[in-house]
Amino acid sequence: MDKLRIEGRRRLAGRVEIGGAKNAALPAQAACLLTDEAVSLSNLPAVRDVRTMTRVLEGLGAESSADGGDRLTLRVPRIVAEEAPYELVKTMRASVLVLGPLVARHGRARVSLPGGCAIGERPINFHIEGLRRLGAEIVLEHGYVEARAERLRGAEYSFPFKSVTGTENLMMAAALAEGETVLRNCAQEPEVVDVAKLLRAMGAEISGEGTDEIVIRGRTSLGGARHHVIPDRIEAGTYLAAAAMVGEDVVVAGCDPEAMLPILEQFAAAGVEIERGDDSLRVCGPRALAAQDLRTAPHPGYPTDMQAQYVAMMTQAHGTTLVSETIFEHRFMHASELMRMGADLRIDGHNCVVVGPRSLTGAQVMATDLRASACLVLAALAAEGETVIHRIYHLDRGYECMEGKLGRLGAAVERIR
Ligand code: EPU
């Protein structure tokens, strides 16, 4: 298993290019199941989850061709299998995104139930209830969810809690349903908006994406499309945090500042000075960071996917910060490893109290999930001495070549194979 070795306290300067958003790319790939025509996606990030999704789709009948760059063309002339198997779903829960499109086009789908993961229980009951509302018959058996429907019918469904992939799954299913579907209390994340944009390019009739009510008028078929995936706001936010902690003059390029407002406002309140360009952000640091409480929330709130990185940043801030995680139950797995590096943290249920600033020291640490890994990388960049981060396959799921991008900014990072 690969590890990262980081020698801390190097000043970062220069420009880092942000890739496409993993969480917009995955549903866009799944949307290819809705048509027998080619869907060509560009700005796909070179991360493991995108490769896993391609494998899931190939198992279902997709023909894929990559152009060697960031473009992937997927075509599913025929659905040849209806199962997303346990072996793949267990490595990536976002595989559940094939459920809606598969049952909508093929009338049958069998997807392994993802189960819990390091950050929480993460049930898919809203996906299931919503599909039932659209007329699918659903059985949960042998660890699988099996859905059947002659043709889905438009319906109304109100999410009990905003769900990103839940909204995407139902939006895709409804695009091929008969009649109109109204989804309420929808997730409003930029990634949801991007999927709606792709579906519209494929011929779907959708309105309201980006608000909490989305209306979809189903079609009997959808066509091919070309789509450019939005930049990854979480990757961009992670490099901003690095710049705030150990940067001199860092430009985060190729991002969408507008989509990042909740992050930018929080960072500004914590004393990070950020210059905004049209598609770039510049941090001239480090400035003294100030403790600033944080509460994660669905968009347009502060994203849970940027919580762990913020905790790392607050270890270097003056004062006491209360970080409240409202989306997932166990998303402070990074805390115990950070404490081994000298952070002063206390966890109490959904809250983490960070007392700063603390001088961190390098250590051997273990990554437990994607964003926890990013948090450890940030801590290592600020720590004195050498940190070795184990199990960085988590990091590779969602960050493209982080050691390369950080290295070009002047960090001393090395991958040990
Ligand atoms: N929930 C349910 N039932 C459901 C669906 C969700 O109870 O059927 C709960 C979840 O357990 C959670 C909350 O609702 O407490 C919100 O979860 P959501 O469904 O929005 O999460 P997700 O769609 O599974 C996506 C991202 C996550 C990100 C969350 C929240 C993708 C592929 N994944 O997950 O990304 O944390 O939204 O923004 O889009 C990451 O990239 O590191 C990552 C974990």
CSV table of C-alpha atoms and ligand atoms in Angstrom, one decimal:
chain,number,residue,atom,x,y,z
A,1,MET,CA,0.0,0.0,0.0
A,2,ASP,CA,1.4,3.4,-0.9
A,3,LYS,CA,2.3,6.0,1.7
A,4,LEU,CA,3.1,9.7,1.6
A,5,ARG,CA,6.2,11.0,3.3
A,6,ILE,CA,6.0,14.7,4.0
A,7,GLU,CA,8.8,16.9,5.4
A,8,GLY,CA,6.9,19.8,7.0
A,9,ARG,CA,7.4,23.6,7.3
A,10,ARG,CA,8.3,24.3,3.7
A,11,ARG,CA,6.7,27.5,2.4
A,12,LEU,CA,4.4,27.0,-0.5
A,13,ALA,CA,4.3,29.4,-3.5
A,14,GLY,CA,3.1,29.2,-7.1
A,15,ARG,CA,0.1,28.0,-8.9
A,16,VAL,CA,-2.0,24.9,-8.5
A,17,GLU,CA,-4.5,23.8,-11.2
A,18,ILE,CA,-7.8,22.4,-10.0
A,19,GLY,CA,-9.3,19.3,-11.7
A,20,GLY,CA,-12.9,18.4,-12.3
A,21,ALA,CA,-15.2,17.7,-9.4
A,22,LYS,CA,-15.2,14.0,-8.5
A,23,ASN,CA,-18.8,14.3,-7.1
A,24,ALA,CA,-20.0,15.8,-10.3
A,25,ALA,CA,-18.1,13.4,-12.5
A,26,LEU,CA,-19.5,10.2,-10.8
A,27,PRO,CA,-23.3,11.0,-11.4
A,28,ALA,CA,-22.4,12.3,-14.9
A,29,GLN,CA,-20.9,8.9,-15.7
A,30,ALA,CA,-23.9,7.1,-14.3
A,31,ALA,CA,-26.2,9.3,-16.5
A,32,CYS,CA,-24.7,7.6,-19.6
A,33,LEU,CA,-26.8,4.6,-18.7
A,34,LEU,CA,-29.9,6.6,-19.7
A,35,THR,CA,-29.2,6.6,-23.4
A,36,ASP,CA,-27.8,4.3,-26.2
A,37,GLU,CA,-26.0,7.3,-27.7
A,38,ALA,CA,-22.5,8.5,-26.8
A,39,VAL,CA,-22.0,10.8,-23.9
A,40,SER,CA,-18.6,12.6,-23.9
A,41,LEU,CA,-17.4,14.0,-20.6
A,42,SER,CA,-14.4,16.3,-20.3
A,43,ASN,CA,-12.6,17.7,-17.3
A,44,LEU,CA,-12.9,14.4,-15.6
A,45,PRO,CA,-10.5,14.2,-12.6
A,46,ALA,CA,-7.8,11.4,-12.8
A,47,VAL,CA,-8.9,9.9,-9.5
A,48,ARG,CA,-9.6,6.3,-8.5
A,49,ASP,CA,-13.4,6.7,-7.9
A,50,VAL,CA,-13.9,7.8,-11.5
A,51,ARG,CA,-12.0,4.7,-12.7
A,52,THR,CA,-14.1,2.5,-10.4
A,53,MET,CA,-17.3,4.0,-11.8
A,54,THR,CA,-16.1,3.3,-15.4
A,55,ARG,CA,-15.6,-0.4,-14.3
A,56,VAL,CA,-19.1,-0.5,-12.8
A,57,LEU,CA,-20.5,0.9,-16.1
A,58,GLU,CA,-18.5,-1.4,-18.3
A,59,GLY,CA,-19.9,-4.4,-16.3
A,60,LEU,CA,-23.4,-3.1,-17.3
A,61,GLY,CA,-22.6,-2.8,-21.0
A,62,ALA,CA,-20.8,0.5,-21.4
A,63,GLU,CA,-18.1,1.0,-24.1
A,64,SER,CA,-15.6,3.5,-22.9
A,65,SER,CA,-12.9,5.4,-24.8
A,66,ALA,CA,-10.5,7.8,-23.1
A,67,ASP,CA,-8.6,10.4,-25.1
A,68,GLY,CA,-5.5,10.2,-22.9
A,69,GLY,CA,-6.4,13.6,-21.4
A,70,ASP,CA,-9.4,14.4,-19.2
A,71,ARG,CA,-12.1,13.3,-21.7
A,72,LEU,CA,-13.9,10.0,-21.5
A,73,THR,CA,-16.6,9.0,-23.9
A,74,LEU,CA,-19.1,6.4,-22.7
A,75,ARG,CA,-21.7,4.6,-24.8
A,76,VAL,CA,-24.1,2.0,-23.6
A,77,PRO,CA,-25.8,0.6,-26.7
A,78,ARG,CA,-27.4,-2.2,-24.7
A,79,ILE,CA,-27.7,-3.0,-21.0
A,80,VAL,CA,-26.0,-6.4,-20.8
A,81,ALA,CA,-26.2,-6.9,-17.1
A,82,GLU,CA,-28.3,-5.4,-14.4
A,83,GLU,CA,-26.1,-5.8,-11.4
A,84,ALA,CA,-23.6,-3.5,-9.6
A,85,PRO,CA,-21.8,-6.2,-7.6
A,86,TYR,CA,-20.6,-6.2,-4.0
A,87,GLU,CA,-16.9,-6.2,-5.0
A,88,LEU,CA,-17.2,-2.8,-6.7
A,89,VAL,CA,-19.9,-1.2,-4.5
A,90,LYS,CA,-17.9,-2.0,-1.3
A,91,THR,CA,-15.0,0.0,-2.7
A,92,MET,CA,-17.2,3.0,-3.7
A,93,ARG,CA,-20.6,3.7,-2.3
A,94,ALA,CA,-21.4,6.2,-5.1
A,95,SER,CA,-21.9,3.1,-7.3
A,96,VAL,CA,-25.5,3.3,-6.0
A,97,LEU,CA,-25.9,6.1,-8.6
A,98,VAL,CA,-26.5,3.5,-11.2
A,99,LEU,CA,-29.7,2.3,-9.5
A,100,GLY,CA,-32.0,5.1,-10.8
A,101,PRO,CA,-30.8,5.2,-14.4
A,102,LEU,CA,-30.7,1.4,-14.7
A,103,VAL,CA,-34.2,0.7,-13.5
A,104,ALA,CA,-35.5,3.7,-15.6
A,105,ARG,CA,-34.0,2.5,-18.9
A,106,HIS,CA,-33.8,-1.3,-18.4
A,107,GLY,CA,-36.7,-1.9,-16.0
A,108,ARG,CA,-34.5,-3.9,-13.7
A,109,ALA,CA,-31.6,-3.2,-11.4
A,110,ARG,CA,-29.7,-5.1,-8.8
A,111,VAL,CA,-27.2,-3.1,-6.7
A,112,SER,CA,-25.3,-4.2,-3.7
A,113,LEU,CA,-26.4,-2.3,-0.6
A,114,PRO,CA,-23.4,-0.1,0.3
A,115,GLY,CA,-23.6,-0.4,4.1
A,116,GLY,CA,-21.9,1.9,6.5
A,117,CYS,CA,-18.5,3.4,6.0
A,118,ALA,CA,-15.9,5.2,8.1
A,119,ILE,CA,-17.8,8.5,8.3
A,120,GLY,CA,-21.3,7.2,9.2
A,121,GLU,CA,-24.1,4.7,8.6
A,122,ARG,CA,-25.1,6.3,5.3
A,123,PRO,CA,-28.3,4.5,4.5
A,124,ILE,CA,-29.9,4.8,1.0
A,125,ASN,CA,-33.5,4.7,2.2
A,126,PHE,CA,-34.4,8.0,0.5
A,127,HIS,CA,-33.2,6.6,-2.9
A,128,ILE,CA,-35.4,3.5,-2.3
A,129,GLU,CA,-38.5,5.4,-1.0
A,130,GLY,CA,-38.2,7.8,-3.9
A,131,LEU,CA,-37.9,5.1,-6.6
A,132,ARG,CA,-40.9,3.3,-5.0
A,133,ARG,CA,-42.8,6.5,-5.3
A,134,LEU,CA,-41.9,6.5,-9.0
A,135,GLY,CA,-43.5,3.0,-9.2
A,136,ALA,CA,-40.5,0.7,-8.8
A,137,GLU,CA,-41.0,-2.5,-6.9
A,138,ILE,CA,-38.1,-2.9,-4.6
A,139,VAL,CA,-36.9,-5.8,-2.6
A,140,LEU,CA,-34.0,-5.9,-0.3
A,141,GLU,CA,-32.5,-9.4,-0.3
A,142,HIS,CA,-29.1,-11.0,0.2
A,143,GLY,CA,-27.4,-7.6,0.8
A,144,TYR,CA,-28.8,-6.3,-2.5
A,145,VAL,CA,-31.4,-3.8,-3.5
A,146,GLU,CA,-33.4,-5.2,-6.4
A,147,ALA,CA,-35.7,-2.8,-8.3
A,148,ARG,CA,-38.2,-3.5,-11.1
A,149,ALA,CA,-40.6,-1.4,-13.1
A,150,GLU,CA,-42.2,-1.7,-16.5
A,151,ARG,CA,-41.9,2.0,-16.9
A,152,LEU,CA,-41.4,4.5,-14.0
A,153,ARG,CA,-44.2,7.0,-13.5
A,154,GLY,CA,-43.8,10.6,-12.5
A,155,ALA,CA,-44.6,11.3,-8.8
A,156,GLU,CA,-44.0,13.6,-5.9
A,157,TYR,CA,-41.3,12.9,-3.4
A,158,SER,CA,-40.1,15.0,-0.5
A,159,PHE,CA,-36.7,14.1,0.9
A,160,PRO,CA,-36.8,13.9,4.7
A,161,PHE,CA,-33.2,15.3,4.7
A,162,LYS,CA,-31.3,16.8,1.8
A,163,SER,CA,-29.3,14.1,0.0
A,164,VAL,CA,-26.9,14.8,-2.8
A,165,THR,CA,-26.7,11.4,-4.5
A,166,GLY,CA,-30.4,10.8,-3.5
A,167,THR,CA,-31.4,13.9,-5.5
A,168,GLU,CA,-29.2,12.9,-8.4
A,169,ASN,CA,-30.5,9.3,-8.5
A,170,LEU,CA,-34.1,10.4,-8.5
A,171,MET,CA,-33.5,13.2,-11.0
A,172,MET,CA,-31.9,10.7,-13.5
A,173,ALA,CA,-34.7,8.1,-13.0
A,174,ALA,CA,-37.4,10.7,-13.4
A,175,ALA,CA,-35.9,11.9,-16.7
A,176,LEU,CA,-37.1,8.6,-18.3
A,177,ALA,CA,-40.4,8.3,-16.3
A,178,GLU,CA,-43.8,8.8,-17.8
A,179,GLY,CA,-45.2,12.2,-16.8
A,180,GLU,CA,-44.0,14.8,-14.3
A,181,THR,CA,-42.0,14.3,-11.1
A,182,VAL,CA,-41.7,16.9,-8.4
A,183,LEU,CA,-38.8,16.5,-5.9
A,184,ARG,CA,-38.9,18.6,-2.7
A,185,ASN,CA,-36.3,19.4,-0.2
A,186,CYS,CA,-33.6,18.6,-2.8
A,187,ALA,CA,-29.9,19.0,-2.4
A,188,GLN,CA,-28.8,22.3,-3.9
A,189,GLU,CA,-25.0,21.5,-4.3
A,190,PRO,CA,-23.3,22.8,-7.5
A,191,GLU,CA,-22.7,19.1,-8.4
A,192,VAL,CA,-26.5,18.5,-8.5
A,193,VAL,CA,-26.9,21.5,-10.8
A,194,ASP,CA,-24.1,20.1,-13.0
A,195,VAL,CA,-25.9,16.8,-13.4
A,196,ALA,CA,-29.1,18.6,-14.3
A,197,LYS,CA,-27.2,20.5,-16.9
A,198,LEU,CA,-25.9,17.3,-18.5
A,199,LEU,CA,-29.4,15.7,-18.4
A,200,ARG,CA,-30.8,18.8,-20.2
A,201,ALA,CA,-28.1,18.5,-22.8
A,202,MET,CA,-29.3,14.9,-23.3
A,203,GLY,CA,-32.8,16.1,-23.9
A,204,ALA,CA,-34.4,16.0,-20.5
A,205,GLU,CA,-36.9,18.6,-19.3
A,206,ILE,CA,-35.7,19.7,-15.9
A,207,SER,CA,-36.2,22.9,-13.9
A,208,GLY,CA,-35.5,24.2,-10.5
A,209,GLU,CA,-32.0,22.6,-10.0
A,210,GLY,CA,-30.1,24.7,-7.5
A,211,THR,CA,-33.3,25.4,-5.5
A,212,ASP,CA,-34.9,22.9,-3.1
A,213,GLU,CA,-37.6,21.9,-5.6
A,214,ILE,CA,-36.8,20.2,-8.9
A,215,VAL,CA,-39.4,19.4,-11.5
A,216,ILE,CA,-38.7,16.8,-14.2
A,217,ARG,CA,-40.9,16.0,-17.1
A,218,GLY,CA,-40.0,12.5,-18.3
A,219,ARG,CA,-39.1,11.6,-21.9
A,220,THR,CA,-39.4,8.2,-23.6
A,221,SER,CA,-35.7,8.4,-24.6
A,222,LEU,CA,-32.7,10.7,-24.2
A,223,GLY,CA,-29.8,11.3,-26.6
A,224,GLY,CA,-26.1,11.7,-26.5
A,225,ALA,CA,-24.3,14.9,-25.3
A,226,ARG,CA,-21.0,16.5,-24.6
A,227,HIS,CA,-20.4,17.9,-21.1
A,228,HIS,CA,-17.6,19.7,-19.3
A,229,VAL,CA,-17.6,18.8,-15.6
A,230,ILE,CA,-17.4,21.7,-13.1
A,231,PRO,CA,-14.2,22.3,-11.1
A,232,ASP,CA,-13.7,20.5,-7.8
A,233,ARG,CA,-14.6,23.0,-5.0
A,234,ILE,CA,-13.4,20.7,-2.3
A,235,GLU,CA,-10.0,20.1,-4.0
A,236,ALA,CA,-9.7,23.9,-4.4
A,237,GLY,CA,-10.7,24.5,-0.8
A,238,THR,CA,-8.1,22.0,0.4
A,239,TYR,CA,-5.3,23.9,-1.4
A,240,LEU,CA,-6.6,27.1,0.0
A,241,ALA,CA,-6.3,25.7,3.5
A,242,ALA,CA,-2.7,24.6,2.7
A,243,ALA,CA,-1.9,28.1,1.5
A,244,ALA,CA,-3.5,29.6,4.6
A,245,MET,CA,-1.4,27.4,6.8
A,246,VAL,CA,2.0,27.4,5.1
A,247,GLY,CA,1.6,29.5,1.9
A,248,GLU,CA,3.5,32.5,0.8
A,249,ASP,CA,1.7,33.4,-2.4
A,250,VAL,CA,-0.4,30.6,-3.8
A,251,VAL,CA,-2.8,30.9,-6.8
A,252,VAL,CA,-5.5,28.2,-6.9
A,253,ALA,CA,-6.4,28.3,-10.6
A,254,GLY,CA,-9.2,26.9,-12.6
A,255,CYS,CA,-11.8,26.9,-9.8
A,256,ASP,CA,-15.2,28.4,-9.5
A,257,PRO,CA,-15.1,31.0,-6.7
A,258,GLU,CA,-18.9,31.5,-6.9
A,259,ALA,CA,-19.5,27.9,-6.0
A,260,MET,CA,-17.1,28.2,-3.1
A,261,LEU,CA,-18.7,31.2,-1.3
A,262,PRO,CA,-19.6,29.2,1.9
A,263,ILE,CA,-15.9,28.1,2.1
A,264,LEU,CA,-14.5,31.6,1.2
A,265,GLU,CA,-16.7,33.3,3.8
A,266,GLN,CA,-15.7,30.9,6.6
A,267,PHE,CA,-12.0,31.2,5.7
A,268,ALA,CA,-12.2,35.0,5.5
A,269,ALA,CA,-13.8,35.1,9.0
A,270,ALA,CA,-10.9,33.0,10.2
A,271,GLY,CA,-8.5,35.6,9.0
A,272,VAL,CA,-7.4,34.1,5.6
A,273,GLU,CA,-7.0,36.9,3.0
A,274,ILE,CA,-8.2,35.7,-0.3
A,275,GLU,CA,-8.1,37.7,-3.6
A,276,ARG,CA,-10.9,36.6,-5.9
A,277,GLY,CA,-10.4,36.4,-9.7
A,278,ASP,CA,-13.0,35.1,-12.2
A,279,ASP,CA,-11.7,31.5,-12.0
A,280,SER,CA,-8.9,31.7,-9.5
A,281,LEU,CA,-8.2,32.5,-5.9
A,282,ARG,CA,-5.0,33.9,-4.5
A,283,VAL,CA,-3.8,33.6,-0.9
A,284,CYS,CA,-0.9,35.7,0.3
A,285,GLY,CA,-0.1,34.1,3.6
A,286,PRO,CA,0.5,33.1,6.1
A,287,ARG,CA,-1.5,35.7,8.1
A,288,ALA,CA,-2.3,35.0,11.8
A,289,LEU,CA,-5.3,32.7,11.8
A,290,ALA,CA,-8.1,33.4,14.3
A,291,ALA,CA,-10.4,30.7,15.8
A,292,GLN,CA,-13.8,30.8,14.1
A,293,ASP,CA,-16.5,28.4,15.0
A,294,LEU,CA,-17.9,26.2,12.2
A,295,ARG,CA,-21.1,24.3,11.5
A,296,THR,CA,-21.4,22.1,8.5
A,297,ALA,CA,-24.7,22.1,6.6
A,298,PRO,CA,-26.1,21.2,3.2
A,299,HIS,CA,-25.3,23.7,0.4
A,300,PRO,CA,-25.4,26.7,0.6
A,301,GLY,CA,-24.0,25.9,4.0
A,302,TYR,CA,-20.4,25.0,4.7
A,303,PRO,CA,-19.6,21.6,3.1
A,304,THR,CA,-18.9,18.6,5.4
A,305,ASP,CA,-16.3,17.5,2.8
A,306,MET,CA,-14.2,20.6,3.9
A,307,GLN,CA,-14.6,20.0,7.7
A,308,ALA,CA,-11.6,17.9,8.4
A,309,GLN,CA,-9.3,20.3,6.5
A,310,TYR,CA,-10.7,23.2,8.5
A,311,VAL,CA,-10.0,21.3,11.8
A,312,ALA,CA,-6.3,21.0,10.6
A,313,MET,CA,-6.3,24.7,9.8
A,314,MET,CA,-7.7,25.6,13.2
A,315,THR,CA,-4.9,23.8,15.0
A,316,GLN,CA,-2.8,26.8,13.8
A,317,ALA,CA,-5.4,29.5,14.8
A,318,HIS,CA,-5.3,31.6,17.9
A,319,GLY,CA,-8.1,30.7,20.3
A,320,THR,CA,-10.7,28.0,20.7
A,321,THR,CA,-12.8,26.8,17.8
A,322,LEU,CA,-16.0,24.7,18.1
A,323,VAL,CA,-16.6,22.6,15.0
A,324,SER,CA,-20.0,21.0,14.7
A,325,GLU,CA,-20.6,18.3,12.1
A,326,THR,CA,-24.3,18.0,11.2
A,327,ILE,CA,-24.2,15.7,8.2
A,328,PHE,CA,-22.4,12.5,9.2
A,329,GLU,CA,-22.2,10.8,12.6
A,330,HIS,CA,-18.5,9.7,12.7
A,331,ARG,CA,-16.7,12.4,10.7
A,332,PHE,CA,-14.0,13.2,13.3
A,333,MET,CA,-11.9,10.1,12.5
A,334,HIS,CA,-9.0,12.5,11.7
A,335,ALA,CA,-9.0,13.8,15.3
A,336,SER,CA,-7.1,11.0,17.1
A,337,GLU,CA,-4.3,11.0,14.4
A,338,LEU,CA,-4.1,14.8,14.6
A,339,MET,CA,-3.7,14.6,18.4
A,340,ARG,CA,-0.8,12.2,17.9
A,341,MET,CA,0.8,15.1,15.9
A,342,GLY,CA,0.3,17.4,18.9
A,343,ALA,CA,-3.1,19.0,18.2
A,344,ASP,CA,-5.2,19.9,21.2
A,345,LEU,CA,-8.7,18.5,20.3
A,346,ARG,CA,-11.7,17.2,22.2
A,347,ILE,CA,-14.5,15.3,20.6
A,348,ASP,CA,-17.9,15.2,22.0
A,349,GLY,CA,-20.5,13.6,19.8
A,350,HIS,CA,-21.0,15.9,16.8
A,351,ASN,CA,-18.7,18.5,18.1
A,352,CYS,CA,-14.9,19.0,18.1
A,353,VAL,CA,-13.2,21.6,20.1
A,354,VAL,CA,-9.9,22.8,18.8
A,355,VAL,CA,-7.5,24.8,20.9
A,356,GLY,CA,-4.8,26.6,19.0
A,357,PRO,CA,-2.3,27.4,18.0
A,358,ARG,CA,-0.3,24.2,18.6
A,359,SER,CA,3.1,23.4,17.2
A,360,LEU,CA,2.6,20.1,15.4
A,361,THR,CA,5.3,17.5,15.0
A,362,GLY,CA,5.6,14.9,12.3
A,363,ALA,CA,4.5,11.3,13.1
A,364,GLN,CA,3.4,8.0,11.5
A,365,VAL,CA,-0.3,8.4,10.9
A,366,MET,CA,-3.1,6.5,9.3
A,367,ALA,CA,-5.6,7.8,6.8
A,368,THR,CA,-9.2,6.6,7.5
A,369,ASP,CA,-11.2,8.2,4.7
A,370,LEU,CA,-10.8,10.6,1.9
A,371,ARG,CA,-11.1,14.0,3.6
A,372,ALA,CA,-9.5,12.7,6.8
A,373,SER,CA,-6.5,11.9,4.6
A,374,ALA,CA,-6.5,15.5,3.2
A,375,CYS,CA,-6.6,16.8,6.8
A,376,LEU,CA,-3.5,14.8,7.7
A,377,VAL,CA,-1.6,16.0,4.7
A,378,LEU,CA,-2.3,19.6,5.7
A,379,ALA,CA,-1.2,18.9,9.3
A,380,ALA,CA,2.0,17.3,8.0
A,381,LEU,CA,2.7,20.4,5.8
A,382,ALA,CA,2.6,22.5,9.0
A,383,ALA,CA,4.4,20.1,11.3
A,384,GLU,CA,8.0,20.1,12.2
A,385,GLY,CA,9.9,17.1,10.9
A,386,GLU,CA,8.7,14.1,8.9
A,387,THR,CA,5.2,12.6,8.7
A,388,VAL,CA,4.4,9.4,7.0
A,389,ILE,CA,0.8,8.9,6.1
A,390,HIS,CA,-0.3,5.3,5.6
A,391,ARG,CA,-3.2,4.0,3.6
A,392,ILE,CA,-3.3,6.9,1.1
A,393,TYR,CA,-5.5,4.9,-1.2
A,394,HIS,CA,-8.2,6.9,0.4
A,395,LEU,CA,-6.6,10.1,-0.8
A,396,ASP,CA,-6.2,8.7,-4.3
A,397,ARG,CA,-10.0,8.1,-4.5
A,398,GLY,CA,-10.6,11.9,-4.7
A,399,TYR,CA,-7.4,13.9,-5.2
A,400,GLU,CA,-5.5,13.8,-8.4
A,401,CYS,CA,-1.8,13.4,-7.9
A,402,MET,CA,-1.7,15.5,-4.7
A,403,GLU,CA,2.0,14.9,-4.2
A,404,GLY,CA,2.7,16.3,-7.7
A,405,LYS,CA,0.5,19.4,-7.2
A,406,LEU,CA,2.0,20.1,-3.7
A,407,GLY,CA,5.5,19.4,-4.9
A,408,ARG,CA,5.2,22.0,-7.6
A,409,LEU,CA,4.2,24.5,-4.9
A,410,GLY,CA,7.4,23.7,-3.1
A,411,ALA,CA,6.3,21.1,-0.5
A,412,ALA,CA,8.6,18.2,0.2
A,413,VAL,CA,6.2,15.3,-0.5
A,414,GLU,CA,7.1,11.9,-1.7
A,415,ARG,CA,5.0,8.8,-2.5
A,416,ILE,CA,6.5,5.6,-1.1
A,417,ARG,CA,5.3,2.7,-3.2
B,1,EPU,N1,-29.1,10.0,4.2
B,1,EPU,C1,-30.1,9.1,4.7
B,1,EPU,N2,-30.7,8.3,3.8
B,1,EPU,C2,-30.5,8.4,2.4
B,1,EPU,C3,-29.5,9.3,2.0
B,1,EPU,C4,-28.8,10.1,2.9
B,1,EPU,O1,-30.4,9.1,5.9
B,1,EPU,O2,-31.1,7.7,1.7
B,1,EPU,C5,-28.4,10.9,5.1
B,1,EPU,C6,-26.9,10.5,5.2
B,1,EPU,O3,-26.6,9.4,6.1
B,1,EPU,C7,-26.3,11.8,5.7
B,1,EPU,C8,-27.2,12.8,5.0
B,1,EPU,O4,-28.4,12.2,4.7
B,1,EPU,O5,-26.4,11.9,7.1
B,1,EPU,C9,-26.6,13.5,3.7
B,1,EPU,O6,-26.1,12.5,2.9
B,1,EPU,P1,-26.0,12.6,1.3
B,1,EPU,O7,-27.0,11.6,0.8
B,1,EPU,O8,-26.1,14.0,0.9
B,1,EPU,O9,-24.6,12.0,1.0
B,1,EPU,P2,-24.1,11.2,-0.3
B,1,EPU,O10,-25.0,11.7,-1.4
B,1,EPU,O11,-24.0,9.8,0.1
B,1,EPU,C10,-22.5,13.0,-1.2
B,1,EPU,C11,-21.0,13.0,-1.5
B,1,EPU,C12,-20.2,13.0,-0.2
B,1,EPU,C13,-20.6,14.2,0.6
B,1,EPU,C14,-22.1,14.2,0.9
B,1,EPU,C15,-22.6,15.4,1.6
B,1,EPU,C16,-20.9,12.0,-3.7
B,1,EPU,C17,-20.5,10.9,-4.5
B,1,EPU,N3,-20.7,11.9,-2.4
B,1,EPU,O12,-22.7,11.8,-0.5
B,1,EPU,O13,-18.8,13.1,-0.6
B,1,EPU,O14,-19.9,14.1,1.9
B,1,EPU,O15,-22.8,14.1,-0.4
B,1,EPU,O16,-22.3,16.5,1.0
B,1,EPU,O17,-21.5,13.0,-4.2
B,1,EPU,C18,-16.5,12.9,-0.3
B,1,EPU,O18,-16.4,13.4,-1.5
B,1,EPU,O19,-15.6,12.8,0.5
B,1,EPU,C19,-17.8,12.5,0.1
B,1,EPU,C20,-18.0,11.7,1.2
